[in-house]
Amino acid sequence: MKKFITAVATLAAAFACSFAAHGQKGALDPDTGLPASQPFDFPAQGPAAQFWAKRLTGYLTTSDGIRLRYSVLLPAASGRFPVVLSINGYDAGSIGGASYLQYKTSMSVELDKQLVEAGYAVMGINAAGSGCSSGRLEFTRPQLGRHGAEAVEFAASQAWSDGKVGMVNWSYGGSSQLATAQFRPPHLRAIVPGMVLTDFRDALVPGGVPAPGFVTPLRRSMRAYWERVVAQTAREEGDAQCLAQIPRNLAAEDSNSVMHLFLSHPLRDDHMRSFDLAPHAGRVQVPVLSLEAFQDQAITPRSGYYQSRLDPDKLWSVQTNGRHDMYLAAEFQAMAVRFLDRFVKGEHNGFERDTPHTTVWMETAEAGGGSALQRRVSPKARWMVQRGPIRSDDLSVKAFHLNAGQALADAPGSGAADGFDYPGHGVAINDIAGNGFWGPLPDDWKATSLAYTSPPLGEDMMVYGPGSADLWVTASAGDADLQVTVTEVRPDGQETYVQRGWLRLSNRALDTARSTPLLPVRLERPGAPMPLLPGRPVLARVEINKMGHYFRSGSRLRIWIDTPAQTGGLVFDTFTQKQRLHVLHNARYDSVVRFGVLKDVEGPASHPECGSAILQPCRPDPLAIR
């Protein structure tokens, strides 16, 4: 969490800057005598050349009396324009200022430029309680969608608008699209949500394991946008109202931050459920182009599985290995503009005819060399899987049973249980800035982790979607947190990271009506925790996050079981009582890990160059090193 920040100030890059500042040595604070906290900063980049003909700024007033700041970039042509709208809590309402042209923005300058040149008006709006906008910051609660729907209708009614509105962007900007579309504003034609956080529990408490390391960087980045970017643009424009609102929003954030969610609502009570966008995704009726990254280091790829609730005939899905900011990839942005041309402008450009409903970018890598921005826009898939809507019939379930000798086998297990010391220091994988690496093995890793490995695979296997590690576990003292890591051990002796999942054992109660062999759905309600008794076996179904990975013949599949460790931006605060955990695998307690296998996929015979696939690093197989 220390090294690299892109020229485009994405959410992930903003987090990275916050982490870097925390660890730097510098001047001492004159009041405390301690090292001063370094201010959040943005990298020097640009400037970009102005690409719009006219910029409009102002405030729209919502039906509940809240003033939302907006900025619009208009094309050079005359007449009325279709509108592409973005809403977020960073600096969307300030696009077009000097900071924006220096790439000090949460938006994609490249995408905005393409849209303006394609004849769209590009409009950015700050969500309530952020930047210059008044009101209470409520993140993904229903207010975001209500205001978004009103913003769509406001944009459609302007003299420069032709009444056709689409929405773009990722992260906060992706969540706002899903929230807005659920309110069905009449003039919304299509949305392009990427890396959608539908539920703050996915980032704050994945699997019931607290991850407070996410919270402070999120707060620092958001506040820095208001103080450094939004305020600078307001000074340039002489916007006294904005400059007066920013201190109020900063003060309010202190008492209404995501930290309060983490501390005050550890379980999925009614308040936390009000933040979840996924249950109402079925209300979305417009065409959707969705992007998700399997190794998303900021919010994971879960997105509440909202895509499964949409009309499959109106959904086009792009999935890839990679980072939270894969929305910057030039190939995806070109696809997004073409999608908008079809469904917002109404052009008959053949998008439905020649674009599969499901596209999985496989072994995606970025070009070497060049600037940070050039690398971030460069990702290309080594190969692709392209299908219609993928349904359950397209998947088979592959089960690996845990066995004696820490083997994965086709038949139910046998032998004595395997134990490990808890808590241990799990191995870090990747960082919040999007750097891919394996952290060092702790000295006691053989005592604090278990690894189960399959024989060499006899045929290629495309693992797709979520998986479930159904483990029978005993704890010698009480509650504990589990981490399951999936890897591929290649014939060349390199181990490649695939995916992870987590579970607090007391959070194991399932919604049996919704759970499937491949997806355990936890209740996570205040009355649902299930305490443990020492020595009593319990079934812990650990959800392994979505993945899309091609295991080749001759490779071995492995799972590691240990204590949750840093995974991208997720930094865990685990249950700390020292004890011994055992994983059982016998006729009565059959521990098994299940994966979905996508049928009829044939990829390249050769593995990708080790470490080239974004956020899927390699390391020498630790079990082969004596």
mmCIF file of C-alpha atoms in Angstrom, residues 439-584:
data_model
loop_
_atom_site.group_PDB
_atom_site.id
_atom_site.type_symbol
_atom_site.label_atom_id
_atom_site.label_comp_id
_atom_site.label_asym_id
_atom_site.label_seq_id
_atom_site.Cartn_x
_atom_site.Cartn_y
_atom_site.Cartn_z
ATOM 1 C CA GLY A 439 4.156 -10.648 0.384
ATOM 2 C CA PRO A 440 6.828 -12.607 2.223
ATOM 3 C CA LEU A 441 5.953 -15.821 3.998
ATOM 4 C CA PRO A 442 6.034 -15.437 7.785
ATOM 5 C CA ASP A 443 8.654 -17.486 9.584
ATOM 6 C CA ASP A 444 5.993 -19.717 11.122
ATOM 7 C CA TRP A 445 3.870 -20.206 8.011
ATOM 8 C CA LYS A 446 4.029 -23.979 8.212
ATOM 9 C CA ALA A 447 2.410 -23.842 11.650
ATOM 10 C CA THR A 448 -0.142 -21.121 10.863
ATOM 11 C CA SER A 449 -1.544 -22.247 7.519
ATOM 12 C CA LEU A 450 -2.750 -25.300 5.632
ATOM 13 C CA ALA A 451 -2.392 -25.965 1.912
ATOM 14 C CA TYR A 452 -4.372 -28.603 -0.007
ATOM 15 C CA THR A 453 -3.208 -29.397 -3.529
ATOM 16 C CA SER A 454 -4.753 -31.420 -6.346
ATOM 17 C CA PRO A 455 -2.889 -33.854 -8.562
ATOM 18 C CA PRO A 456 -1.907 -32.469 -11.974
ATOM 19 C CA LEU A 457 -5.080 -31.740 -13.902
ATOM 20 C CA GLY A 458 -5.777 -34.095 -16.768
ATOM 21 C CA GLU A 459 -7.524 -31.474 -18.878
ATOM 22 C CA ASP A 460 -7.901 -27.729 -19.153
ATOM 23 C CA MET A 461 -10.547 -26.165 -16.928
ATOM 24 C CA MET A 462 -12.132 -22.686 -17.106
ATOM 25 C CA VAL A 463 -13.147 -21.807 -13.538
ATOM 26 C CA TYR A 464 -15.792 -19.099 -13.633
ATOM 27 C CA GLY A 465 -17.940 -17.246 -11.104
ATOM 28 C CA PRO A 466 -17.954 -17.658 -7.331
ATOM 29 C CA GLY A 467 -16.810 -20.744 -5.473
ATOM 30 C CA SER A 468 -17.509 -22.208 -2.068
ATOM 31 C CA ALA A 469 -15.082 -23.773 0.390
ATOM 32 C CA ASP A 470 -17.326 -25.902 2.613
ATOM 33 C CA LEU A 471 -15.067 -26.667 5.553
ATOM 34 C CA TRP A 472 -15.793 -28.632 8.697
ATOM 35 C CA VAL A 473 -13.832 -26.802 11.366
ATOM 36 C CA THR A 474 -13.223 -27.033 15.098
ATOM 37 C CA ALA A 475 -11.807 -24.270 17.267
ATOM 38 C CA SER A 476 -10.149 -24.944 20.592
ATOM 39 C CA ALA A 477 -11.261 -21.709 22.244
ATOM 40 C CA GLY A 478 -13.963 -19.838 20.347
ATOM 41 C CA ASP A 479 -14.579 -17.580 17.382
ATOM 42 C CA ALA A 480 -12.030 -17.208 14.586
ATOM 43 C CA ASP A 481 -11.666 -15.788 11.076
ATOM 44 C CA LEU A 482 -10.808 -17.900 8.033
ATOM 45 C CA GLN A 483 -9.213 -16.967 4.746
ATOM 46 C CA VAL A 484 -9.258 -19.282 1.732
ATOM 47 C CA THR A 485 -6.878 -18.502 -1.128
ATOM 48 C CA VAL A 486 -7.108 -20.225 -4.517
ATOM 49 C CA THR A 487 -3.951 -20.590 -6.607
ATOM 50 C CA GLU A 488 -2.668 -22.421 -9.666
ATOM 51 C CA VAL A 489 0.613 -24.280 -9.306
ATOM 52 C CA ARG A 490 2.060 -24.357 -12.801
ATOM 53 C CA PRO A 491 4.291 -27.103 -14.199
ATOM 54 C CA ASP A 492 7.194 -24.635 -14.187
ATOM 55 C CA GLY A 493 7.007 -24.463 -10.370
ATOM 56 C CA GLN A 494 5.410 -21.040 -10.202
ATOM 57 C CA GLU A 495 2.301 -20.448 -8.076
ATOM 58 C CA THR A 496 -0.198 -17.931 -9.486
ATOM 59 C CA TYR A 497 -2.742 -16.072 -7.381
ATOM 60 C CA VAL A 498 -6.355 -16.574 -8.457
ATOM 61 C CA GLN A 499 -8.795 -15.434 -5.741
ATOM 62 C CA ARG A 500 -9.676 -15.227 -2.046
ATOM 63 C CA GLY A 501 -12.623 -15.369 0.340
ATOM 64 C CA TRP A 502 -13.165 -14.788 4.069
ATOM 65 C CA LEU A 503 -15.489 -15.824 6.878
ATOM 66 C CA ARG A 504 -15.886 -15.092 10.574
ATOM 67 C CA LEU A 505 -17.002 -18.446 11.940
ATOM 68 C CA SER A 506 -19.792 -16.954 14.063
ATOM 69 C CA ASN A 507 -21.118 -15.366 10.835
ATOM 70 C CA ARG A 508 -21.687 -18.745 9.174
ATOM 71 C CA ALA A 509 -25.527 -18.817 9.317
ATOM 72 C CA LEU A 510 -26.878 -19.169 5.777
ATOM 73 C CA ASP A 511 -29.896 -17.961 3.896
ATOM 74 C CA THR A 512 -30.764 -21.462 2.767
ATOM 75 C CA ALA A 513 -33.378 -20.260 0.274
ATOM 76 C CA ARG A 514 -30.807 -18.260 -1.689
ATOM 77 C CA SER A 515 -27.620 -20.259 -1.180
ATOM 78 C CA THR A 516 -26.425 -22.570 -3.960
ATOM 79 C CA PRO A 517 -23.610 -25.126 -4.137
ATOM 80 C CA LEU A 518 -21.371 -22.387 -5.589
ATOM 81 C CA LEU A 519 -22.560 -19.385 -3.587
ATOM 82 C CA PRO A 520 -23.166 -19.436 0.168
ATOM 83 C CA VAL A 521 -25.389 -16.467 1.048
ATOM 84 C CA ARG A 522 -25.030 -15.435 4.680
ATOM 85 C CA LEU A 523 -27.873 -14.057 6.777
ATOM 86 C CA GLU A 524 -25.717 -11.543 8.677
ATOM 87 C CA ARG A 525 -28.713 -10.330 10.646
ATOM 88 C CA PRO A 526 -28.479 -9.225 14.309
ATOM 89 C CA GLY A 527 -30.172 -12.433 15.454
ATOM 90 C CA ALA A 528 -28.102 -14.717 13.234
ATOM 91 C CA PRO A 529 -24.639 -15.017 14.867
ATOM 92 C CA MET A 530 -23.770 -18.603 15.770
ATOM 93 C CA PRO A 531 -21.302 -18.991 18.657
ATOM 94 C CA LEU A 532 -18.833 -21.851 18.749
ATOM 95 C CA LEU A 533 -18.101 -24.355 21.484
ATOM 96 C CA PRO A 534 -14.542 -25.661 21.824
ATOM 97 C CA GLY A 535 -14.020 -28.876 19.921
ATOM 98 C CA ARG A 536 -17.472 -29.000 18.333
ATOM 99 C CA PRO A 537 -17.290 -29.304 14.504
ATOM 100 C CA VAL A 538 -19.151 -26.615 12.548
ATOM 101 C CA LEU A 539 -19.702 -26.301 8.807
ATOM 102 C CA ALA A 540 -18.163 -23.055 7.581
ATOM 103 C CA ARG A 541 -19.064 -22.238 3.985
ATOM 104 C CA VAL A 542 -16.529 -19.654 2.837
ATOM 105 C CA GLU A 543 -17.581 -17.664 -0.226
ATOM 106 C CA ILE A 544 -14.704 -17.395 -2.694
ATOM 107 C CA ASN A 545 -15.139 -14.238 -4.724
ATOM 108 C CA LYS A 546 -15.950 -14.293 -8.435
ATOM 109 C CA MET A 547 -13.134 -15.419 -10.668
ATOM 110 C CA GLY A 548 -12.389 -16.194 -14.285
ATOM 111 C CA HIS A 549 -9.264 -18.342 -14.543
ATOM 112 C CA TYR A 550 -8.075 -20.925 -17.040
ATOM 113 C CA PHE A 551 -6.312 -23.849 -15.348
ATOM 114 C CA ARG A 552 -4.284 -25.755 -17.901
ATOM 115 C CA SER A 553 -3.676 -29.468 -18.072
ATOM 116 C CA GLY A 554 -0.653 -30.397 -15.990
ATOM 117 C CA SER A 555 -1.200 -27.592 -13.464
ATOM 118 C CA ARG A 556 -2.403 -28.275 -9.945
ATOM 119 C CA LEU A 557 -5.152 -26.399 -8.130
ATOM 120 C CA ARG A 558 -4.431 -25.409 -4.541
ATOM 121 C CA ILE A 559 -6.268 -23.797 -1.659
ATOM 122 C CA TRP A 560 -4.588 -22.191 1.337
ATOM 123 C CA ILE A 561 -6.446 -21.870 4.653
ATOM 124 C CA ASP A 562 -5.096 -19.349 7.157
ATOM 125 C CA THR A 563 -5.758 -16.031 8.916
ATOM 126 C CA PRO A 564 -7.116 -13.122 6.815
ATOM 127 C CA ALA A 565 -4.308 -10.963 5.456
ATOM 128 C CA GLN A 566 -4.010 -7.757 3.491
ATOM 129 C CA THR A 567 -5.616 -8.231 0.100
ATOM 130 C CA GLY A 568 -5.329 -5.072 -1.938
ATOM 131 C CA GLY A 569 -7.014 -2.392 0.154
ATOM 132 C CA LEU A 570 -8.642 -4.824 2.557
ATOM 133 C CA VAL A 571 -6.653 -4.758 5.788
ATOM 134 C CA PHE A 572 -8.302 -6.941 8.402
ATOM 135 C CA ASP A 573 -8.805 -6.703 12.160
ATOM 136 C CA THR A 574 -9.181 -10.388 12.968
ATOM 137 C CA PHE A 575 -10.481 -12.151 16.048
ATOM 138 C CA THR A 576 -7.321 -12.469 18.125
ATOM 139 C CA GLN A 577 -7.852 -15.194 20.724
ATOM 140 C CA LYS A 578 -4.971 -17.658 20.424
ATOM 141 C CA GLN A 579 -6.130 -21.174 19.733
ATOM 142 C CA ARG A 580 -5.772 -24.204 17.522
ATOM 143 C CA LEU A 581 -8.073 -24.679 14.539
ATOM 144 C CA HIS A 582 -8.606 -28.016 12.843
ATOM 145 C CA VAL A 583 -10.047 -28.827 9.428
ATOM 146 C CA LEU A 584 -11.763 -32.208 9.286
#
